[in-house]
PDB file of C-alpha atoms and ligand atoms in Angstrom:
ATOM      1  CA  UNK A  55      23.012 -27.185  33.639  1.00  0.00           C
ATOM      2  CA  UNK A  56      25.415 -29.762  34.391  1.00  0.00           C
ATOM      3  CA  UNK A  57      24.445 -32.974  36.160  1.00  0.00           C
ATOM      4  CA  UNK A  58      24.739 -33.491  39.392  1.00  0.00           C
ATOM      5  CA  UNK A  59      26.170 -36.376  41.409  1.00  0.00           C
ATOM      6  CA  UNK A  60      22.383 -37.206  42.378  1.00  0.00           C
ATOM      7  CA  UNK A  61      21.386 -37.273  38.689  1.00  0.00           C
ATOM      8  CA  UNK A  62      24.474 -39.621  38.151  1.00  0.00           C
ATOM      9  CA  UNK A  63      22.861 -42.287  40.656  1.00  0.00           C
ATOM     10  CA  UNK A  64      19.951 -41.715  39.663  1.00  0.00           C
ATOM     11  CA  UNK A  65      21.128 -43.004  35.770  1.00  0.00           C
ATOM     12  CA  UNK A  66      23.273 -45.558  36.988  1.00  0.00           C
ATOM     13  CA  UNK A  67      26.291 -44.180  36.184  1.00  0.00           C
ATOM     14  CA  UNK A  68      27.798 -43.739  40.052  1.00  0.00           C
ATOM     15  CA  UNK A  69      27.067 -46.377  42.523  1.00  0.00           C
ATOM     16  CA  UNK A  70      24.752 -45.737  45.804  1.00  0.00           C
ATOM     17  CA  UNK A  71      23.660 -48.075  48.204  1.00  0.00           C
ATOM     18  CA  UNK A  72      19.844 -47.834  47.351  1.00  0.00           C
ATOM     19  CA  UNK A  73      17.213 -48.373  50.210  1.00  0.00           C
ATOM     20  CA  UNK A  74      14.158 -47.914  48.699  1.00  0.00           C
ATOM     21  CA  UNK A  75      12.915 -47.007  44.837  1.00  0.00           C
ATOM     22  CA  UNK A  76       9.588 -47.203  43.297  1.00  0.00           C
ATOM     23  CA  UNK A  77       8.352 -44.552  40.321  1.00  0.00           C
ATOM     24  CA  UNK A  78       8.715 -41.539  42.266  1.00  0.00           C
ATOM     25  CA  UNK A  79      11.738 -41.486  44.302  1.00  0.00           C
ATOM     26  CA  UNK A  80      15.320 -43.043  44.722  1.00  0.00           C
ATOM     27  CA  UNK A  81      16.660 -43.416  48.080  1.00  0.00           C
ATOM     28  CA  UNK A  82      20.081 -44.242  48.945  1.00  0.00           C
ATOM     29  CA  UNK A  83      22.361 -44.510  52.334  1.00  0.00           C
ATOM     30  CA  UNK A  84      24.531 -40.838  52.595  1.00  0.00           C
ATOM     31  CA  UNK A  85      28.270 -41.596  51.619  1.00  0.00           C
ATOM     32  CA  UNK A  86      28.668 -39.292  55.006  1.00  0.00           C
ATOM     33  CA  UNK A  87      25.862 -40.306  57.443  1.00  0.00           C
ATOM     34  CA  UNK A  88      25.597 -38.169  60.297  1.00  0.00           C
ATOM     35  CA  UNK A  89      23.383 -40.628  62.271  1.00  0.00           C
ATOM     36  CA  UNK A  90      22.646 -44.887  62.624  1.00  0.00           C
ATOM     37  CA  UNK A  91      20.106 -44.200  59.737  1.00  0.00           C
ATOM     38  CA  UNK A  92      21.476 -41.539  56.601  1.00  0.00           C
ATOM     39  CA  UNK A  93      19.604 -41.863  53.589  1.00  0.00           C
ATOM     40  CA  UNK A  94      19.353 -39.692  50.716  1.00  0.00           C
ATOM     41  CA  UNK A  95      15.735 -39.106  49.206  1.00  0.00           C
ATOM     42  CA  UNK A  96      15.127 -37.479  45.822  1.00  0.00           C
ATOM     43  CA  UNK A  97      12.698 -37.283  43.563  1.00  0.00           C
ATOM     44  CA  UNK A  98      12.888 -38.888  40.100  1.00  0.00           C
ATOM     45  CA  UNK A  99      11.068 -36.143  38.617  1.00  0.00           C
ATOM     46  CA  UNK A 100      13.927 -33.605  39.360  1.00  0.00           C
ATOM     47  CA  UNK A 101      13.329 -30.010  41.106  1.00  0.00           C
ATOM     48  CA  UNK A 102      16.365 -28.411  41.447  1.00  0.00           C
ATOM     49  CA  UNK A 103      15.940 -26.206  43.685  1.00  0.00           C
ATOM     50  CA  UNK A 104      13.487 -25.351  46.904  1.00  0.00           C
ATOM     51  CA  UNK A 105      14.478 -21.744  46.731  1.00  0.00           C
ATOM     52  CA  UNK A 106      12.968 -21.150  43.747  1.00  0.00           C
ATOM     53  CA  UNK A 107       9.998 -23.423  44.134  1.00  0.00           C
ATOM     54  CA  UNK A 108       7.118 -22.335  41.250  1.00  0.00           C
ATOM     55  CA  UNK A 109       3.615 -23.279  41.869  1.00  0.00           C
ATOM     56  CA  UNK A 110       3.809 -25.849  38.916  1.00  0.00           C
ATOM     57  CA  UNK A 111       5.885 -27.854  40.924  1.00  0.00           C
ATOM     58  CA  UNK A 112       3.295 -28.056  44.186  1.00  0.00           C
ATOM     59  CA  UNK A 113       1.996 -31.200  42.951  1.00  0.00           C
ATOM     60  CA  UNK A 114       5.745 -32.999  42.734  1.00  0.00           C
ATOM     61  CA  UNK A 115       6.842 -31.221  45.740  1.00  0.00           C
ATOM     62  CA  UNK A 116       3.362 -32.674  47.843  1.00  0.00           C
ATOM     63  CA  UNK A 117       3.768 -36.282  46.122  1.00  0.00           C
ATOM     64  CA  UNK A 118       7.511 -35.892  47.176  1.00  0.00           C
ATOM     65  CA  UNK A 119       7.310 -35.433  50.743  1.00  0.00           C
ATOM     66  CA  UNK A 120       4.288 -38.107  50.879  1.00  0.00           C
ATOM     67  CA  UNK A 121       7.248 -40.582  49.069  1.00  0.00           C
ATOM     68  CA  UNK A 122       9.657 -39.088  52.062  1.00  0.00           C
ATOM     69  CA  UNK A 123       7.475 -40.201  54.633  1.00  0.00           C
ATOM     70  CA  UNK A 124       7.173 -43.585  53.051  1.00  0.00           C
ATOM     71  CA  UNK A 125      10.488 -44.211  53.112  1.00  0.00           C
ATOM     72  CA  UNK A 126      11.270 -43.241  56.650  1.00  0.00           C
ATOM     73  CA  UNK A 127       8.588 -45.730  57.598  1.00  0.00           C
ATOM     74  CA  UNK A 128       9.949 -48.575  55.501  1.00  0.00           C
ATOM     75  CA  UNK A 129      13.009 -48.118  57.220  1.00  0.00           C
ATOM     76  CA  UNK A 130      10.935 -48.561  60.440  1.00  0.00           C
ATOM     77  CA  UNK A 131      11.460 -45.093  61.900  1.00  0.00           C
ATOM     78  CA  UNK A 132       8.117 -43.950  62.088  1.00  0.00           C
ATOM     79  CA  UNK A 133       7.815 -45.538  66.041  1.00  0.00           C
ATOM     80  CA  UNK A 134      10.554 -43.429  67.524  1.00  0.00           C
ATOM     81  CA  UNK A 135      10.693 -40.642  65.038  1.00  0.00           C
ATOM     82  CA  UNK A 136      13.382 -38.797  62.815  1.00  0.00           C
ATOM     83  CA  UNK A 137      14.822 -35.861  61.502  1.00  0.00           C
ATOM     84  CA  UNK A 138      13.899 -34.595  57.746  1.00  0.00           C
ATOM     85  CA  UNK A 139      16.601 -32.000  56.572  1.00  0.00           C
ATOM     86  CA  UNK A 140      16.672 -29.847  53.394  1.00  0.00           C
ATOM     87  CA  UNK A 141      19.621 -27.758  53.176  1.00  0.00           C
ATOM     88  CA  UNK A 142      18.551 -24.476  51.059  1.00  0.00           C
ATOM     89  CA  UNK A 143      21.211 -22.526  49.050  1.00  0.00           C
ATOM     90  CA  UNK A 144      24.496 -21.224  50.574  1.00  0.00           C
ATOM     91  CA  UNK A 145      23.809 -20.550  53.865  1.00  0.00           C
ATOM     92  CA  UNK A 146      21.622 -24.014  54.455  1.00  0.00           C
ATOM     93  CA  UNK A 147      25.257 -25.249  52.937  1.00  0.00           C
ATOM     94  CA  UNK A 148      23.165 -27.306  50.110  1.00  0.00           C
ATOM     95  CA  UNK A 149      26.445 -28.777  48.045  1.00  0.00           C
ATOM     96  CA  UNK A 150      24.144 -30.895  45.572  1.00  0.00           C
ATOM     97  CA  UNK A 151      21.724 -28.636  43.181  1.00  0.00           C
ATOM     98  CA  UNK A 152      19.200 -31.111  42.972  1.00  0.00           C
ATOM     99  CA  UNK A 153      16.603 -31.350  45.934  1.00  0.00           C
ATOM    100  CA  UNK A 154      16.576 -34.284  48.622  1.00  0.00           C
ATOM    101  CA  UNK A 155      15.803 -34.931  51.719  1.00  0.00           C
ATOM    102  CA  UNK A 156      17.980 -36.011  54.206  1.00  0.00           C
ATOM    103  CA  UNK A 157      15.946 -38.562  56.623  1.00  0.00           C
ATOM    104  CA  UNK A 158      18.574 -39.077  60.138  1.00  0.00           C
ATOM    105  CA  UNK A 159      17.329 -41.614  63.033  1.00  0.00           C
ATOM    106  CA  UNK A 160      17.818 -44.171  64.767  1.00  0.00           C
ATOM    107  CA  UNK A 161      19.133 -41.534  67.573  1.00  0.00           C
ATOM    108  CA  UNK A 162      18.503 -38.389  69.626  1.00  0.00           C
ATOM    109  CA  UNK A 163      18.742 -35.768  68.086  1.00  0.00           C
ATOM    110  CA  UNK A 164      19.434 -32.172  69.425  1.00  0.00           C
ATOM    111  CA  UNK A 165      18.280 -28.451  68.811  1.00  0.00           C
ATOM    112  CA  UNK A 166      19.377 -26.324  67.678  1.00  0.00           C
ATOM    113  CA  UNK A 167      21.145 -28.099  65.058  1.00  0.00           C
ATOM    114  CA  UNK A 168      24.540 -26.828  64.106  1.00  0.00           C
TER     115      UNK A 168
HETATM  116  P1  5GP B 364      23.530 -31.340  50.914  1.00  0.00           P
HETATM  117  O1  5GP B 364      24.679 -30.782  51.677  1.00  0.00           O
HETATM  118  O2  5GP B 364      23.531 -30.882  49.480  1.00  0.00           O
HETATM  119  O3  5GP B 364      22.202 -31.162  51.581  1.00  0.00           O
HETATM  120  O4  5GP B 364      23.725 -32.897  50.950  1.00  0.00           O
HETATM  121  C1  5GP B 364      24.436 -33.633  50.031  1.00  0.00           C
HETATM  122  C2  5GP B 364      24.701 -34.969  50.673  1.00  0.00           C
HETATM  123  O5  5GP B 364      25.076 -35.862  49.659  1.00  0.00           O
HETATM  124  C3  5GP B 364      25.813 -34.955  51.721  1.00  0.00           C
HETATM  125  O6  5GP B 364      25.297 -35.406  52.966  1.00  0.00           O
HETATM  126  C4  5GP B 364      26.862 -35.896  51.144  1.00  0.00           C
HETATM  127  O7  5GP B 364      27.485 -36.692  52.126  1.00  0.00           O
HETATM  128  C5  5GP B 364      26.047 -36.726  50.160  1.00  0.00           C
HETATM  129  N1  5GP B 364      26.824 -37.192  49.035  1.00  0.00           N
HETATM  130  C6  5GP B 364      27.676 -36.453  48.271  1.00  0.00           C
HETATM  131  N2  5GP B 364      28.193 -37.210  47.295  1.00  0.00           N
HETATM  132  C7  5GP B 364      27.646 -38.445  47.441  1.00  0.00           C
HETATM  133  C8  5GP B 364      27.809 -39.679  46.705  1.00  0.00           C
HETATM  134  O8  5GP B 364      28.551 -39.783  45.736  1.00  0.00           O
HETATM  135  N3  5GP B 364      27.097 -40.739  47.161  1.00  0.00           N
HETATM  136  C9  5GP B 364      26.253 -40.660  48.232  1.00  0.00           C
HETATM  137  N4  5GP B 364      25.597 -41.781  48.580  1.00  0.00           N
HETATM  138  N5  5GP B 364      26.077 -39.522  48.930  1.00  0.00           N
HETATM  139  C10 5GP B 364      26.778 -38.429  48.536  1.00  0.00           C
END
């Protein structure tokens, strides 16, 4: 499969504006934010898609999400709260085949989302 402009980052071969990083997870601002706070989290491990989420990827999928929360609070959102988005397939209108969460804050958000 071809890479992605997430695994690009992730090599350092396309710039990002990178938040947070430790062993599990890159995090950069959204070339598009849609809120104050836009960051991009994936995991360094890659899953490439939620869709099609095995059971041998529960562990990486748990740890990931812990790693999601971690970085929402480092970017002191965890007082007012924040939005977690993971846009699944065609109709979630995923563009980039390698999972990440979207973390929005630092405003109101609405529901339903469009
Ligand atoms: P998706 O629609 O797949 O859930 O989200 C992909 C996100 O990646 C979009 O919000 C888009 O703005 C962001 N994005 C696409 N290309 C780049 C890029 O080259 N750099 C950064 N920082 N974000 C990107």
């Amino acid at each position: 499969m071809e890479d992605t402009i997430f695994d690009k980052i992730l090599a350092g071969d396309s710039p990002a504006d990178i938040v947070y990083e430790d062993d599990y997870v890159l995090a950069f601002n959204d070339i598009n934010p849609q809120a104050p706070v836009h960051v991009i989290v994936i995991p360094k491990k890659k899953i490439r898609d939620f869709i099609k989420l095995q059971e041998s990827d529960l562990q990486d999928i748990g740890l990931f999400f812990q790693m999601v929360s971690k970085v929402a609070s480092s970017l002191k959102l965890d007082k007012d709260g924040y939005r977690i988005i993971l846009n699944c397939g065609k109709n979630g209108q995923q563009t980039v085949e390698y999972l990440h969460a979207h973390i929005l804050g630092e405003r109101q958000m609405s529901w339903p989302p469009g």
